[in-house]
mmCIF file of C-alpha atoms and ligand atoms in Angstrom:
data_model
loop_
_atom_site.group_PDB
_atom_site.id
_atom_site.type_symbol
_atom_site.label_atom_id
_atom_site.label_comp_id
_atom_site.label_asym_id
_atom_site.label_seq_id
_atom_site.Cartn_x
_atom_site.Cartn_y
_atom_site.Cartn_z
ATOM 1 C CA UNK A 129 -24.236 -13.410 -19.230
ATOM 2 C CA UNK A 130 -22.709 -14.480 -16.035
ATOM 3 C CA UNK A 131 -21.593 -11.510 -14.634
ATOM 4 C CA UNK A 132 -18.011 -11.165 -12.563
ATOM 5 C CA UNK A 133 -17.645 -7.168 -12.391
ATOM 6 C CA UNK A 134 -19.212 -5.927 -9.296
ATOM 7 C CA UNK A 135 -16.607 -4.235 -8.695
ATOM 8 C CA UNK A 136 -17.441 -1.714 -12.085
ATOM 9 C CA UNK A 137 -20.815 -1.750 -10.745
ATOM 10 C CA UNK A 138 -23.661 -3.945 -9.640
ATOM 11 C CA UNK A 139 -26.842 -4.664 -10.636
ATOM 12 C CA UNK A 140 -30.099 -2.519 -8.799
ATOM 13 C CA UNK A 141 -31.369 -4.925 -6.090
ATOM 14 C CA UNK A 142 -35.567 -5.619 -6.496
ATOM 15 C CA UNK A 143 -36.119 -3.726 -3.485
ATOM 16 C CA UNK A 144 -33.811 -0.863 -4.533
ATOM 17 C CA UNK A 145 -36.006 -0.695 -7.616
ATOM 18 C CA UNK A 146 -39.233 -0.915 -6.078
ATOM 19 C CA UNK A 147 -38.044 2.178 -3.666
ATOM 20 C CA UNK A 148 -37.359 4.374 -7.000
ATOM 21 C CA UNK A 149 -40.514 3.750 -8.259
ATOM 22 C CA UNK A 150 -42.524 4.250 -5.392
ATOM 23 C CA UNK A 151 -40.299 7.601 -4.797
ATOM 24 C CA UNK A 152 -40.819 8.483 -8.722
ATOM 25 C CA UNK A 153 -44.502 8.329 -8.160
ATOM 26 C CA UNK A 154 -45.227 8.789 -4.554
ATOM 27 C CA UNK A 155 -43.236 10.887 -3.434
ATOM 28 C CA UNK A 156 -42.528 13.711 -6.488
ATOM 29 C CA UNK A 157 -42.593 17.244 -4.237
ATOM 30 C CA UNK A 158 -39.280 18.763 -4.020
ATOM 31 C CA UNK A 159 -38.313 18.165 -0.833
ATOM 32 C CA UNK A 160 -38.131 22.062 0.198
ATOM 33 C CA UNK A 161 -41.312 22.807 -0.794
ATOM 34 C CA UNK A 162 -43.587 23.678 2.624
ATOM 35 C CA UNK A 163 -46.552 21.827 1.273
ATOM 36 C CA UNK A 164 -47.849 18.153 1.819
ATOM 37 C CA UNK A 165 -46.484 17.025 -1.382
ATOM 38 C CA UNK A 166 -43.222 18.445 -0.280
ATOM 39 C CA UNK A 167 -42.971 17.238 3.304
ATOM 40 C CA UNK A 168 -43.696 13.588 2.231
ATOM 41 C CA UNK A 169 -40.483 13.884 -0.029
ATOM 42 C CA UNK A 170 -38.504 15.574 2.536
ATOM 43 C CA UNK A 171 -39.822 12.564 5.039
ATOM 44 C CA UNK A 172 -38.999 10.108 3.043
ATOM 45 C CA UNK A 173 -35.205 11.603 2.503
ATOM 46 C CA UNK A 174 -34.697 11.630 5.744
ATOM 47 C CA UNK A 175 -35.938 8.742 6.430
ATOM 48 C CA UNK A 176 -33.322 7.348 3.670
ATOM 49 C CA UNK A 177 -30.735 9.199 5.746
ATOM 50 C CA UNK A 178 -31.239 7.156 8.857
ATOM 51 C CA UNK A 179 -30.548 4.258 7.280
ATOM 52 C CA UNK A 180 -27.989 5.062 5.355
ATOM 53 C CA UNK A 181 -26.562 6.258 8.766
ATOM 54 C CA UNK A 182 -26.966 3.075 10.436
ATOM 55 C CA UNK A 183 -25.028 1.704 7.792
ATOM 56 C CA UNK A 184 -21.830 3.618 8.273
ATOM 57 C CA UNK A 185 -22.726 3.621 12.341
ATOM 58 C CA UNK A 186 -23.055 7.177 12.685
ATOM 59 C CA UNK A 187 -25.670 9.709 13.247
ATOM 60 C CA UNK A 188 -27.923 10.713 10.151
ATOM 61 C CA UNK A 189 -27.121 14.580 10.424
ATOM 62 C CA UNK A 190 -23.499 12.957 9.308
ATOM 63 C CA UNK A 191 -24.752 12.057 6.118
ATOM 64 C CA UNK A 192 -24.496 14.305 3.093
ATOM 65 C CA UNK A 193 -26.588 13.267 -0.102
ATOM 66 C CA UNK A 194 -24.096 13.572 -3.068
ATOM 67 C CA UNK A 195 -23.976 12.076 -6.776
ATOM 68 C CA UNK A 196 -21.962 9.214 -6.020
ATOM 69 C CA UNK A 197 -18.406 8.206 -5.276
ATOM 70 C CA UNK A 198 -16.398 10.518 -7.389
ATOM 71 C CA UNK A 199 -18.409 13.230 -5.864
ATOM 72 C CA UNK A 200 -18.131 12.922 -2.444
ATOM 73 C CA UNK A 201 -14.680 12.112 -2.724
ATOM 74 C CA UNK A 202 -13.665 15.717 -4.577
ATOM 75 C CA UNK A 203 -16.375 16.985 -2.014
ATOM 76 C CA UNK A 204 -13.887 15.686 0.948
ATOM 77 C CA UNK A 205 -10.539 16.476 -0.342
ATOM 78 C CA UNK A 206 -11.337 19.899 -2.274
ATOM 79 C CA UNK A 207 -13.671 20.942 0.676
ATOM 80 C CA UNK A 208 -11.251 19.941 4.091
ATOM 81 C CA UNK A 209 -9.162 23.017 5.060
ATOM 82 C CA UNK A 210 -6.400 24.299 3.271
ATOM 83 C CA UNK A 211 -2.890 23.147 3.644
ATOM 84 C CA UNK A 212 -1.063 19.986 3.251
ATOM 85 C CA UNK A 213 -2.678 16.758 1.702
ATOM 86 C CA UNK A 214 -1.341 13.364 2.257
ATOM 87 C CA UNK A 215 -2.880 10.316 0.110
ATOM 88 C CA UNK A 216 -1.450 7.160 -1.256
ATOM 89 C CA UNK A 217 -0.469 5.890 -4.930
ATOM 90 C CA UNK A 218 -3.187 3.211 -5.061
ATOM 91 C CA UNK A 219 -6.284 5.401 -4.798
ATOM 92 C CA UNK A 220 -8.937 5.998 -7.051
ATOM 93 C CA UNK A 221 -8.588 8.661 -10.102
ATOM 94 C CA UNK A 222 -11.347 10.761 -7.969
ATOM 95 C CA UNK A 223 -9.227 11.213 -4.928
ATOM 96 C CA UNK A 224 -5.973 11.361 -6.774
ATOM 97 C CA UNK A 225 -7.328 14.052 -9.384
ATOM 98 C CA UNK A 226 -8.921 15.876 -6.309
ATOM 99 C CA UNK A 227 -5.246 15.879 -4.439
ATOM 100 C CA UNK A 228 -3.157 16.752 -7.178
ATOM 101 C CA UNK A 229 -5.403 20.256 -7.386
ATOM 102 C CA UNK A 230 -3.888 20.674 -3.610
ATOM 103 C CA UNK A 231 -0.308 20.435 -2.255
ATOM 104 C CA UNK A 232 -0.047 16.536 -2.116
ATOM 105 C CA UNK A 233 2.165 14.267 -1.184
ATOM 106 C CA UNK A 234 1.323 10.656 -2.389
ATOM 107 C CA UNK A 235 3.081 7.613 -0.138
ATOM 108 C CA UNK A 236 4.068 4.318 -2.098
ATOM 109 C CA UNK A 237 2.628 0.755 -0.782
ATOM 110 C CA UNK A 238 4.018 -2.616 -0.575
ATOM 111 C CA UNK A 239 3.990 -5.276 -2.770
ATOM 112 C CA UNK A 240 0.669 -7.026 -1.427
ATOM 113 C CA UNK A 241 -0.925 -3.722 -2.032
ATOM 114 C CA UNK A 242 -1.050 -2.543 1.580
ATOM 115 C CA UNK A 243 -0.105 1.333 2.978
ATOM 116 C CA UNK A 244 2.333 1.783 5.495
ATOM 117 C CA UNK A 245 0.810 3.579 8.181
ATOM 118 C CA UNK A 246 5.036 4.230 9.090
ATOM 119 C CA UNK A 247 4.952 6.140 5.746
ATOM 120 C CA UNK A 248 2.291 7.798 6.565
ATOM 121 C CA UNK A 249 3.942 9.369 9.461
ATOM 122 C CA UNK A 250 7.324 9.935 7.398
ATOM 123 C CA UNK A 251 4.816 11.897 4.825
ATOM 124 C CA UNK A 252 3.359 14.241 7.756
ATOM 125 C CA UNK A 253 4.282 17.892 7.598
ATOM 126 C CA UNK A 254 3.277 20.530 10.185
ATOM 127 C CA UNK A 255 1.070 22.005 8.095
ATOM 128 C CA UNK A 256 -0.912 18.437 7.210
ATOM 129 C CA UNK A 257 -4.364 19.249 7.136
ATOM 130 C CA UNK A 258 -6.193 16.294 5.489
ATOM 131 C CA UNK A 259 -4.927 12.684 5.013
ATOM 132 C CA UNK A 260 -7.016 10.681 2.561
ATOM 133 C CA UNK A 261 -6.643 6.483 2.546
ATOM 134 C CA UNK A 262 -9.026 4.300 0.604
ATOM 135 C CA UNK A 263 -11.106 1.773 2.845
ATOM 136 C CA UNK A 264 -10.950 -1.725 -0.070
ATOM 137 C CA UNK A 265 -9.073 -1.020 -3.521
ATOM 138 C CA UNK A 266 -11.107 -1.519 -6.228
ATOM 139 C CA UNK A 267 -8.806 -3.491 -8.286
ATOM 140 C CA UNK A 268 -7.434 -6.253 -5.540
ATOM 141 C CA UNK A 269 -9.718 -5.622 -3.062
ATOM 142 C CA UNK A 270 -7.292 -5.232 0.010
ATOM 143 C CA UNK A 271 -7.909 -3.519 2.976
ATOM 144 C CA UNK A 272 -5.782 -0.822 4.019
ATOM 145 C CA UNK A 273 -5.374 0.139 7.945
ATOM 146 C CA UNK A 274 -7.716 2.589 7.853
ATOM 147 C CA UNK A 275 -8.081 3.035 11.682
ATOM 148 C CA UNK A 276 -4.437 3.134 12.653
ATOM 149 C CA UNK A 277 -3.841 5.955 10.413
ATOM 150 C CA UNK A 278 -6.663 7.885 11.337
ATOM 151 C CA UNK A 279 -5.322 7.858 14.761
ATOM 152 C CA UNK A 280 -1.911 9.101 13.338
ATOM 153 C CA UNK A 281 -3.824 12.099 11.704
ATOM 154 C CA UNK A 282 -6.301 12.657 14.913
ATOM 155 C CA UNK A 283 -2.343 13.083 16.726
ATOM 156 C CA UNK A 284 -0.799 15.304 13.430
ATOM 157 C CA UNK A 285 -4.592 17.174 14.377
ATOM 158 C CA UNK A 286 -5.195 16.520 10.591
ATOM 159 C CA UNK A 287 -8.723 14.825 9.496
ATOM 160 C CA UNK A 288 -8.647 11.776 8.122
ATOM 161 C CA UNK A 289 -10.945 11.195 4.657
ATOM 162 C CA UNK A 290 -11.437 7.436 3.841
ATOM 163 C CA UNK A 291 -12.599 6.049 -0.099
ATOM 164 C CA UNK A 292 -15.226 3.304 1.313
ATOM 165 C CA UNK A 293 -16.783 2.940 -1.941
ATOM 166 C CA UNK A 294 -15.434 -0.656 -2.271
ATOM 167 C CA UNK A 295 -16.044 -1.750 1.066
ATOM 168 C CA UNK A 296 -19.593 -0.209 1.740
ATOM 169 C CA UNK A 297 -21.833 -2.941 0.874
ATOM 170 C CA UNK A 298 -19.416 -5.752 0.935
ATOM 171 C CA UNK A 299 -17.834 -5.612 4.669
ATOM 172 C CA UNK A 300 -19.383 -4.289 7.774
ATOM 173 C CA UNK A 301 -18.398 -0.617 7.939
ATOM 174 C CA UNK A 302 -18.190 1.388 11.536
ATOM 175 C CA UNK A 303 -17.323 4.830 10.853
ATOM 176 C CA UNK A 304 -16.725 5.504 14.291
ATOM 177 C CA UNK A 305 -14.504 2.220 15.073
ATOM 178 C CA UNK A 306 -12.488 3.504 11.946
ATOM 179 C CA UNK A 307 -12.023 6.887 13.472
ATOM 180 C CA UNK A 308 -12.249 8.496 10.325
ATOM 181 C CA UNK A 309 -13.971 12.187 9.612
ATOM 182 C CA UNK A 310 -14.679 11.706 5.853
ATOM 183 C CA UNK A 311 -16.181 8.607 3.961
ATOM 184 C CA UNK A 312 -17.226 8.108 0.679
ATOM 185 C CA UNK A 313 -19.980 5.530 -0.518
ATOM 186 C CA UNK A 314 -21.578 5.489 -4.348
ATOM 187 C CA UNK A 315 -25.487 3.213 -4.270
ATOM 188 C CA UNK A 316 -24.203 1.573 -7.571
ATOM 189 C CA UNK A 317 -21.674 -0.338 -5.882
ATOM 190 C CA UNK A 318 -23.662 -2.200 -4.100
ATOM 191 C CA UNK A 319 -27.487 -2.477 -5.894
ATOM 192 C CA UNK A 320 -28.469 0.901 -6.273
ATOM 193 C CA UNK A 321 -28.444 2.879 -8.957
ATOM 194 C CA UNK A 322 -26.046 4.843 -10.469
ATOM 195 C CA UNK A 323 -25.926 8.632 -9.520
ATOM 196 C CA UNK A 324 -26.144 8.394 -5.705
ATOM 197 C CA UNK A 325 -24.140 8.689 -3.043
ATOM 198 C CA UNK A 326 -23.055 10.056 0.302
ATOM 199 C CA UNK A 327 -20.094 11.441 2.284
ATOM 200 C CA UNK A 328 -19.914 10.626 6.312
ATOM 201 C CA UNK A 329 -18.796 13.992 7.806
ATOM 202 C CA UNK A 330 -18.139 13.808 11.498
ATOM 203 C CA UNK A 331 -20.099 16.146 13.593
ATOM 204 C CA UNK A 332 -18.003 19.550 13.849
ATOM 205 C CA UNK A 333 -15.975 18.610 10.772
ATOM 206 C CA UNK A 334 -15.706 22.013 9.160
ATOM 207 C CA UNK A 335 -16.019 21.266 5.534
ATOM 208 C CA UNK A 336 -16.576 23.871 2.577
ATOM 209 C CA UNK A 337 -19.215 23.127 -0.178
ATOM 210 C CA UNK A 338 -18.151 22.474 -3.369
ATOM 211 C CA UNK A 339 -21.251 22.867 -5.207
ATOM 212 C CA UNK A 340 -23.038 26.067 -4.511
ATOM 213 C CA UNK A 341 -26.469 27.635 -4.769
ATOM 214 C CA UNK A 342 -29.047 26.705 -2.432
ATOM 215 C CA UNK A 343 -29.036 25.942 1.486
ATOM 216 C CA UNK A 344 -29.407 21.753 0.943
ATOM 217 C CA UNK A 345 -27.852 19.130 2.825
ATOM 218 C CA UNK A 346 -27.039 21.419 5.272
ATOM 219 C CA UNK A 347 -25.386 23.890 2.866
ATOM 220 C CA UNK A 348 -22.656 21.204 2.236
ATOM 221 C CA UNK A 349 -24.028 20.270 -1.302
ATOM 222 C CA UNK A 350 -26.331 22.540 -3.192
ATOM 223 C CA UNK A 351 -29.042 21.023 -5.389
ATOM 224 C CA UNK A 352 -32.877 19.596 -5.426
ATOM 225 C CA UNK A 353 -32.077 16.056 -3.451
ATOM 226 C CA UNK A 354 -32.339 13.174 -5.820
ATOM 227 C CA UNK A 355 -35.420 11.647 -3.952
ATOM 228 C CA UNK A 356 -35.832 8.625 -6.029
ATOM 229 C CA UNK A 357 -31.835 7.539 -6.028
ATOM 230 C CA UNK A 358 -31.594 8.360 -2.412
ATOM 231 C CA UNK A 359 -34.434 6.167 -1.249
ATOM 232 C CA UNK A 360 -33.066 3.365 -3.449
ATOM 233 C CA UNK A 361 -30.013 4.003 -1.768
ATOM 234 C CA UNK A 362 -31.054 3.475 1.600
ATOM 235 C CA UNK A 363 -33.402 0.467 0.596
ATOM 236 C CA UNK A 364 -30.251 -1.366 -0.678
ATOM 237 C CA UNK A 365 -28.265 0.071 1.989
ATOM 238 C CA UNK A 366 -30.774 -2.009 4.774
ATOM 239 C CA UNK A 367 -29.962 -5.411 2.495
ATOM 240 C CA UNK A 368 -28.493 -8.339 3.868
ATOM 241 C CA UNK A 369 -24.617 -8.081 2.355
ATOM 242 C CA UNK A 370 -24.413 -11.126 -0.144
ATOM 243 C CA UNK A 371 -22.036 -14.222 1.270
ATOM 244 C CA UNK A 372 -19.242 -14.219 -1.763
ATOM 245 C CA UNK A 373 -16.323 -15.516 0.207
ATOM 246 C CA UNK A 374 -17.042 -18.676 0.429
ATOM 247 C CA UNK A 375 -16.952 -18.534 -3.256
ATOM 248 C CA UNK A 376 -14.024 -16.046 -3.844
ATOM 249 C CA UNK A 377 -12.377 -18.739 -1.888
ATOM 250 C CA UNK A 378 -13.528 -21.443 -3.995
ATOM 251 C CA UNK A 379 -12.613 -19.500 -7.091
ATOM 252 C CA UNK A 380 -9.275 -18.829 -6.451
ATOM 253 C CA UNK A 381 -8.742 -22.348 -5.216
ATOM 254 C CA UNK A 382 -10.051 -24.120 -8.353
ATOM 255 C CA UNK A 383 -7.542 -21.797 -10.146
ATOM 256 C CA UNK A 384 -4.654 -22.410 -8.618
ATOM 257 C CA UNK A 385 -5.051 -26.087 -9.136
ATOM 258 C CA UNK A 386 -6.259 -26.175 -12.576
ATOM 259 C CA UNK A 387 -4.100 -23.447 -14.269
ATOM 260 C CA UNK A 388 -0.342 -23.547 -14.064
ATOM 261 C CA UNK A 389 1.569 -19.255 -13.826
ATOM 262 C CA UNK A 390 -1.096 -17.405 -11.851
ATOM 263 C CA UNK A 391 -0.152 -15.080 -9.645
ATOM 264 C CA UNK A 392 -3.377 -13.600 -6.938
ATOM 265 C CA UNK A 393 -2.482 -10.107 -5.893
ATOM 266 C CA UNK A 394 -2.963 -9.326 -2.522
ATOM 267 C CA UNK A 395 -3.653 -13.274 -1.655
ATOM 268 C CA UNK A 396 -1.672 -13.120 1.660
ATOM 269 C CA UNK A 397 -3.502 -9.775 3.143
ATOM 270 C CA UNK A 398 -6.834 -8.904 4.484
ATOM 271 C CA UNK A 399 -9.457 -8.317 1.185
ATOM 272 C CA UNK A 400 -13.104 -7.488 0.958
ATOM 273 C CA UNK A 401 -13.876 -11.024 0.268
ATOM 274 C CA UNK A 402 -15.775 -10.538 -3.512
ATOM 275 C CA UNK A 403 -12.495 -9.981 -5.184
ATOM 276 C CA UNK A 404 -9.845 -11.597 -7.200
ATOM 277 C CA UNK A 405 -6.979 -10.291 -8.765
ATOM 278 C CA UNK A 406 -5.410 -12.439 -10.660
ATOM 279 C CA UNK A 407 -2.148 -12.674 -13.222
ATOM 280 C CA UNK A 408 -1.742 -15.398 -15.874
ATOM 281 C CA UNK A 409 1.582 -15.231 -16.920
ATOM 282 C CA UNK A 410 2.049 -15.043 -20.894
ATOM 283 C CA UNK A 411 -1.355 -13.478 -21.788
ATOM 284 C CA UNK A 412 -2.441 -10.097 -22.442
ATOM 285 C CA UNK A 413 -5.638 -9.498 -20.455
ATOM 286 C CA UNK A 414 -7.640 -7.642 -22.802
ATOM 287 C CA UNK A 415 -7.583 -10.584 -25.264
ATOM 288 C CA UNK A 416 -8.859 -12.898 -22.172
ATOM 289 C CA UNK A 417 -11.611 -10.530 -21.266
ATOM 290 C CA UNK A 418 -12.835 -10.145 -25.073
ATOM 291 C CA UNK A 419 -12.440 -14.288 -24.772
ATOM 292 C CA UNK A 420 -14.614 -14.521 -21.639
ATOM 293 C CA UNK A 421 -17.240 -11.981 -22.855
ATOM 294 C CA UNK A 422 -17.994 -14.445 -26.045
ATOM 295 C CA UNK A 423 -18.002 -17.110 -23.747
ATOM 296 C CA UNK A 424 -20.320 -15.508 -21.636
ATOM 297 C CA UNK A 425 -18.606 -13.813 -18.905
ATOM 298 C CA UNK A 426 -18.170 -10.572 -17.612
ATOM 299 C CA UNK A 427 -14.901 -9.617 -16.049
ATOM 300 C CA UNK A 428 -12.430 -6.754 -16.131
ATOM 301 C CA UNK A 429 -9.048 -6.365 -17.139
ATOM 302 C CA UNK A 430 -7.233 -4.620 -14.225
ATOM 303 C CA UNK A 431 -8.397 -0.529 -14.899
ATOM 304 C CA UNK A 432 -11.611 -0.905 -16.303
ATOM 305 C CA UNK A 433 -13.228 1.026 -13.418
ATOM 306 C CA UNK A 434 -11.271 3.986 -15.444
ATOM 307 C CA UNK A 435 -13.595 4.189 -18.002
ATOM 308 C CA UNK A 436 -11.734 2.212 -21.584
ATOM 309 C CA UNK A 437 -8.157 2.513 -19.745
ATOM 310 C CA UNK A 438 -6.060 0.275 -21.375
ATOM 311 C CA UNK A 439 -2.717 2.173 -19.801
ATOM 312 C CA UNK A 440 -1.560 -1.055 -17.542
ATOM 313 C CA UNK A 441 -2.932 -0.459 -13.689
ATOM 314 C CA UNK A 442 -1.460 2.442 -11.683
ATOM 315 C CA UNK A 443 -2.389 0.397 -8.686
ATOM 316 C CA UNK A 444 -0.539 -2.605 -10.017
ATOM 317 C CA UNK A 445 2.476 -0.575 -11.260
ATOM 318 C CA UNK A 446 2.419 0.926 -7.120
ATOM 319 C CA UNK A 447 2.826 -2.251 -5.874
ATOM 320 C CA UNK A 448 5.967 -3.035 -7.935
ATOM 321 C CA UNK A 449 3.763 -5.736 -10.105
ATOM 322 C CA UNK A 450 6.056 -6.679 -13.771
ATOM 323 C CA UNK A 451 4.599 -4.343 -16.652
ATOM 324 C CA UNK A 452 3.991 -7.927 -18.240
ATOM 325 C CA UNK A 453 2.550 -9.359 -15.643
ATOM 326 C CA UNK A 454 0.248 -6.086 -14.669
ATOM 327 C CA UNK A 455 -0.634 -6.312 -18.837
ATOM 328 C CA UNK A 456 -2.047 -10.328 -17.922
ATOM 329 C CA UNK A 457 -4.331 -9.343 -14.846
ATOM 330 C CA UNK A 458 -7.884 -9.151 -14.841
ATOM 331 C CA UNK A 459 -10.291 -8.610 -11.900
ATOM 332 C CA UNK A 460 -13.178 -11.254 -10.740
ATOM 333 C CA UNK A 461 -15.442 -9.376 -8.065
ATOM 334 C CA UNK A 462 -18.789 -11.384 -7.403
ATOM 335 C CA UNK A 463 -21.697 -10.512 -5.908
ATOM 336 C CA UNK A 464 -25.288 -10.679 -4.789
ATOM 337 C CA UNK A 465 -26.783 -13.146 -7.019
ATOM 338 C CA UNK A 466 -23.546 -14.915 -7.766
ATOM 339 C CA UNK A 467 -23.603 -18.881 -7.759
ATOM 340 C CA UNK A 468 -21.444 -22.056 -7.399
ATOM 341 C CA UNK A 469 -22.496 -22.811 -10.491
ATOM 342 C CA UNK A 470 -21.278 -19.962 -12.219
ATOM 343 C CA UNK A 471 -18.025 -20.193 -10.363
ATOM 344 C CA UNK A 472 -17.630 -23.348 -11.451
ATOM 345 C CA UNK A 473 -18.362 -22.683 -15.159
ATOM 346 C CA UNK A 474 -15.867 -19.785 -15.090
ATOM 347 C CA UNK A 475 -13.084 -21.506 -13.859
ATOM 348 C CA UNK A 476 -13.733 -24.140 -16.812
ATOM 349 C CA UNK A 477 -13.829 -21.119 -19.312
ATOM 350 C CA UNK A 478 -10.558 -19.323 -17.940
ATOM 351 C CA UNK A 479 -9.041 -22.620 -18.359
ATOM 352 C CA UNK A 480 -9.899 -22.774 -21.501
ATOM 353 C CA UNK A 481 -9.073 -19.206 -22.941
ATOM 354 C CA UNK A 482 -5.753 -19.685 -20.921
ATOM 355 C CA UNK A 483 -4.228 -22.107 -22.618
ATOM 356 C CA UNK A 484 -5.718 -20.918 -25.949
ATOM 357 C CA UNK A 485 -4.360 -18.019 -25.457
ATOM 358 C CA UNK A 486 -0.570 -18.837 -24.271
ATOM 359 C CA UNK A 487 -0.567 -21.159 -26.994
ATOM 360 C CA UNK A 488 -0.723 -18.032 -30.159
ATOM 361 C CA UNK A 489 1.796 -16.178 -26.995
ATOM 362 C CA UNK A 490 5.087 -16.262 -27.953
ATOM 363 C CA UNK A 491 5.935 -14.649 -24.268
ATOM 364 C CA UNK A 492 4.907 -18.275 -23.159
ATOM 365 C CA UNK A 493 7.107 -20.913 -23.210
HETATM 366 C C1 PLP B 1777 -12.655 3.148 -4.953
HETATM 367 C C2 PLP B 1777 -13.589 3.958 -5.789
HETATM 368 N N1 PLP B 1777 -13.761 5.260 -5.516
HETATM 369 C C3 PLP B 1777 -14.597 6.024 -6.236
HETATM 370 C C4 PLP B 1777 -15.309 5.525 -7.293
HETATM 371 C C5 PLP B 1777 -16.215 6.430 -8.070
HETATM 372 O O1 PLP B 1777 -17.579 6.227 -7.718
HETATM 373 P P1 PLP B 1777 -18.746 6.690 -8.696
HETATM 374 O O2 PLP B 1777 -18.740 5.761 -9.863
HETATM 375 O O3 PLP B 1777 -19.995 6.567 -7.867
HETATM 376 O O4 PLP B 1777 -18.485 8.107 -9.086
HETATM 377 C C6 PLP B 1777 -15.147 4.156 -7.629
HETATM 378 C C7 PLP B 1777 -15.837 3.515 -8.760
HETATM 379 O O5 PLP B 1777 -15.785 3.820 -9.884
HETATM 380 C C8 PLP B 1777 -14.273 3.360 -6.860
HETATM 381 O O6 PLP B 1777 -14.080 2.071 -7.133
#
């Protein structure tokens, strides 16, 4: 299987593997325990929480241990102060879930897929407490101007929560350069496992635990630390980040020469550069994803990070995309271990199941 869906998740680096194990066997004690067995654990967490530190550039008492994305995301938007929320159309089901359980107003983006920091601004109310603006989109990868509206919500004296779980791993991340309070990063987006995560919170950012029970993580997340999915976390965390633009580029290139009606969302606008978006006019993307898969491919059809979704793409329908057109997108996102070769041989397969495909479509003239 060549596999095109790092986006859904990636697969757990060696040395993110070789951390778990050593954690599973070396280092067992439960990190609170007062005893040798204990301390090692509680070492080697903290340990993991320097580097995942260095990773987002800030200081590892910043760093709260969660279960992954979806966690620290509810953890940032339920947990911020009470009042007014402001987050946009395009974000993941955690944070828009999490805001819809508080007084939210959602702002629209453009047609490339890109906030509006002015709308931002419209959106601001005087009792604004928390604004929340993904870092990469999962399903077209573009970057949103994360820092220029955290320094519209450090003016509205609001905190500013950022979704990094698509760009952590993928583009260098600076925490403090961003200006943000909040930000959310899940280990199984970029080669840990699944069931990890962390949430940045700037020092003096008063947030309120959502899980209860016990004193961890600096009573912002109760629970027994998951030693062995932290330690991975950090070991893939201190990973070279794989070079895939060179071959996103390539990719998209080879498409637009080869195969006539494609439309790449987001093309013109800054992405995280593992990720393709891409439209073929005529074809319903499930049936080109089921195509690829017996080829030999994995990709996604637009929502798949939703778990079976087959609604067409909120994110797509926010950015004004045709329903027909949203119904023929699927989502390439490469990754470590990706090759020319398998570019190459993907390109030849989409070409393939394209015009296969828009042959049975009657939607296709
Ligand atoms: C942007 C974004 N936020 C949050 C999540 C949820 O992360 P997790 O799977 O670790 O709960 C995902 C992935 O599914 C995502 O792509």
């Amino acid at each position: 299987m060549r596999y095109f869906d790092h986006n859904a998740t990636t697969p757990v680096a060696p040395e993110a593997l070789a951390a778990f194990s050593r954690a599973c066997t070396d280092f067992y004690g439960n990190p609170s325990s007062i005893h040798t067995s204990g301390q090692q654990a509680r070492h080697a967490v903290e340990e993991a929480r320097a580097s995942v530190a260095a990773m987002l550039g800030c200081a590892p008492r910043e760093v709260v241990f969660t279960s992954g994305g979806t966690e620290a995301d509810n953890l940032a938007i339920l947990g911020a102060p009470a009042g007014h929320v402001i987050t946009t159309a395009i974000e993941h089901p955690a944070v828009l879930a999490a805001a819809g359980l508080r007084n939210a107003t959602v702002v629209r983006v453009d047609g490339s897929g890109r906030v509006d920091p002015d709308e931002i601004r419209r959106a601001l109310r005087p009792d604004t407490k928390l604004i929340s603006v993904m870092h990469a989109n999962n399903e077209t990868g573009v970057l949103q101007p994360v820092a220029e509206i955290a320094a519209i919500a450090r003016e509205a004296g609001a905190l500013m929560h950022s979704d990094g779980v698509q760009a952590a791993g993928r583009i260098p991340v600076d925490v403090r350069a961003l200006g943000v309070d909040l930000y959310s990063i899940s280990g199984h987006k970029f080669n840990a496992p699944k069931g990890v995560g962390a949430l940045y919170v700037r020092e003096g950012v008063k947030l309120a635990a959502r899980q209860v029970g016990g004193r961890h993580e600096r009573e912002r997340r109760a629970g027994t630390e998951n030693v062995p999915g932290i330690v991975a976390m950090a070991a893939a965390a201190a990973l070279p980040r794989p070079v895939t633009q060179p071959l996103r580029d390539r990719f998209e290139q080879l498409v637009l020469e080869r195969i006539p009606d494609v439309v790449i969302h987001g093309r013109n606008v800054p992405r995280v550069p593992n990720t393709s978006c891409l439209g073929f006019h005529g074809i319903e993307a499930e049936a080109l994803v089921i195509a690829l898969d017996l080829a030999g491919f994995a990709v996604s059809t637009g929502a798949a990070c939703s778990s079976g979704a087959t609604r067409p793409s909120h994110v797509l329908e926010a950015m004004g995309v045709p329903p027909a057109l949203a119904r023929a997108t699927i989502r390439v996102s490469m990754g470590r271990g990706t090759t020319p070769e398998d570019v190459e041989s993907l390109v030849q397969a989409l070409e393939t199941a394209v015009a296969r495909l828009r042959k049975l479509s009657p939607a296709y003239a």
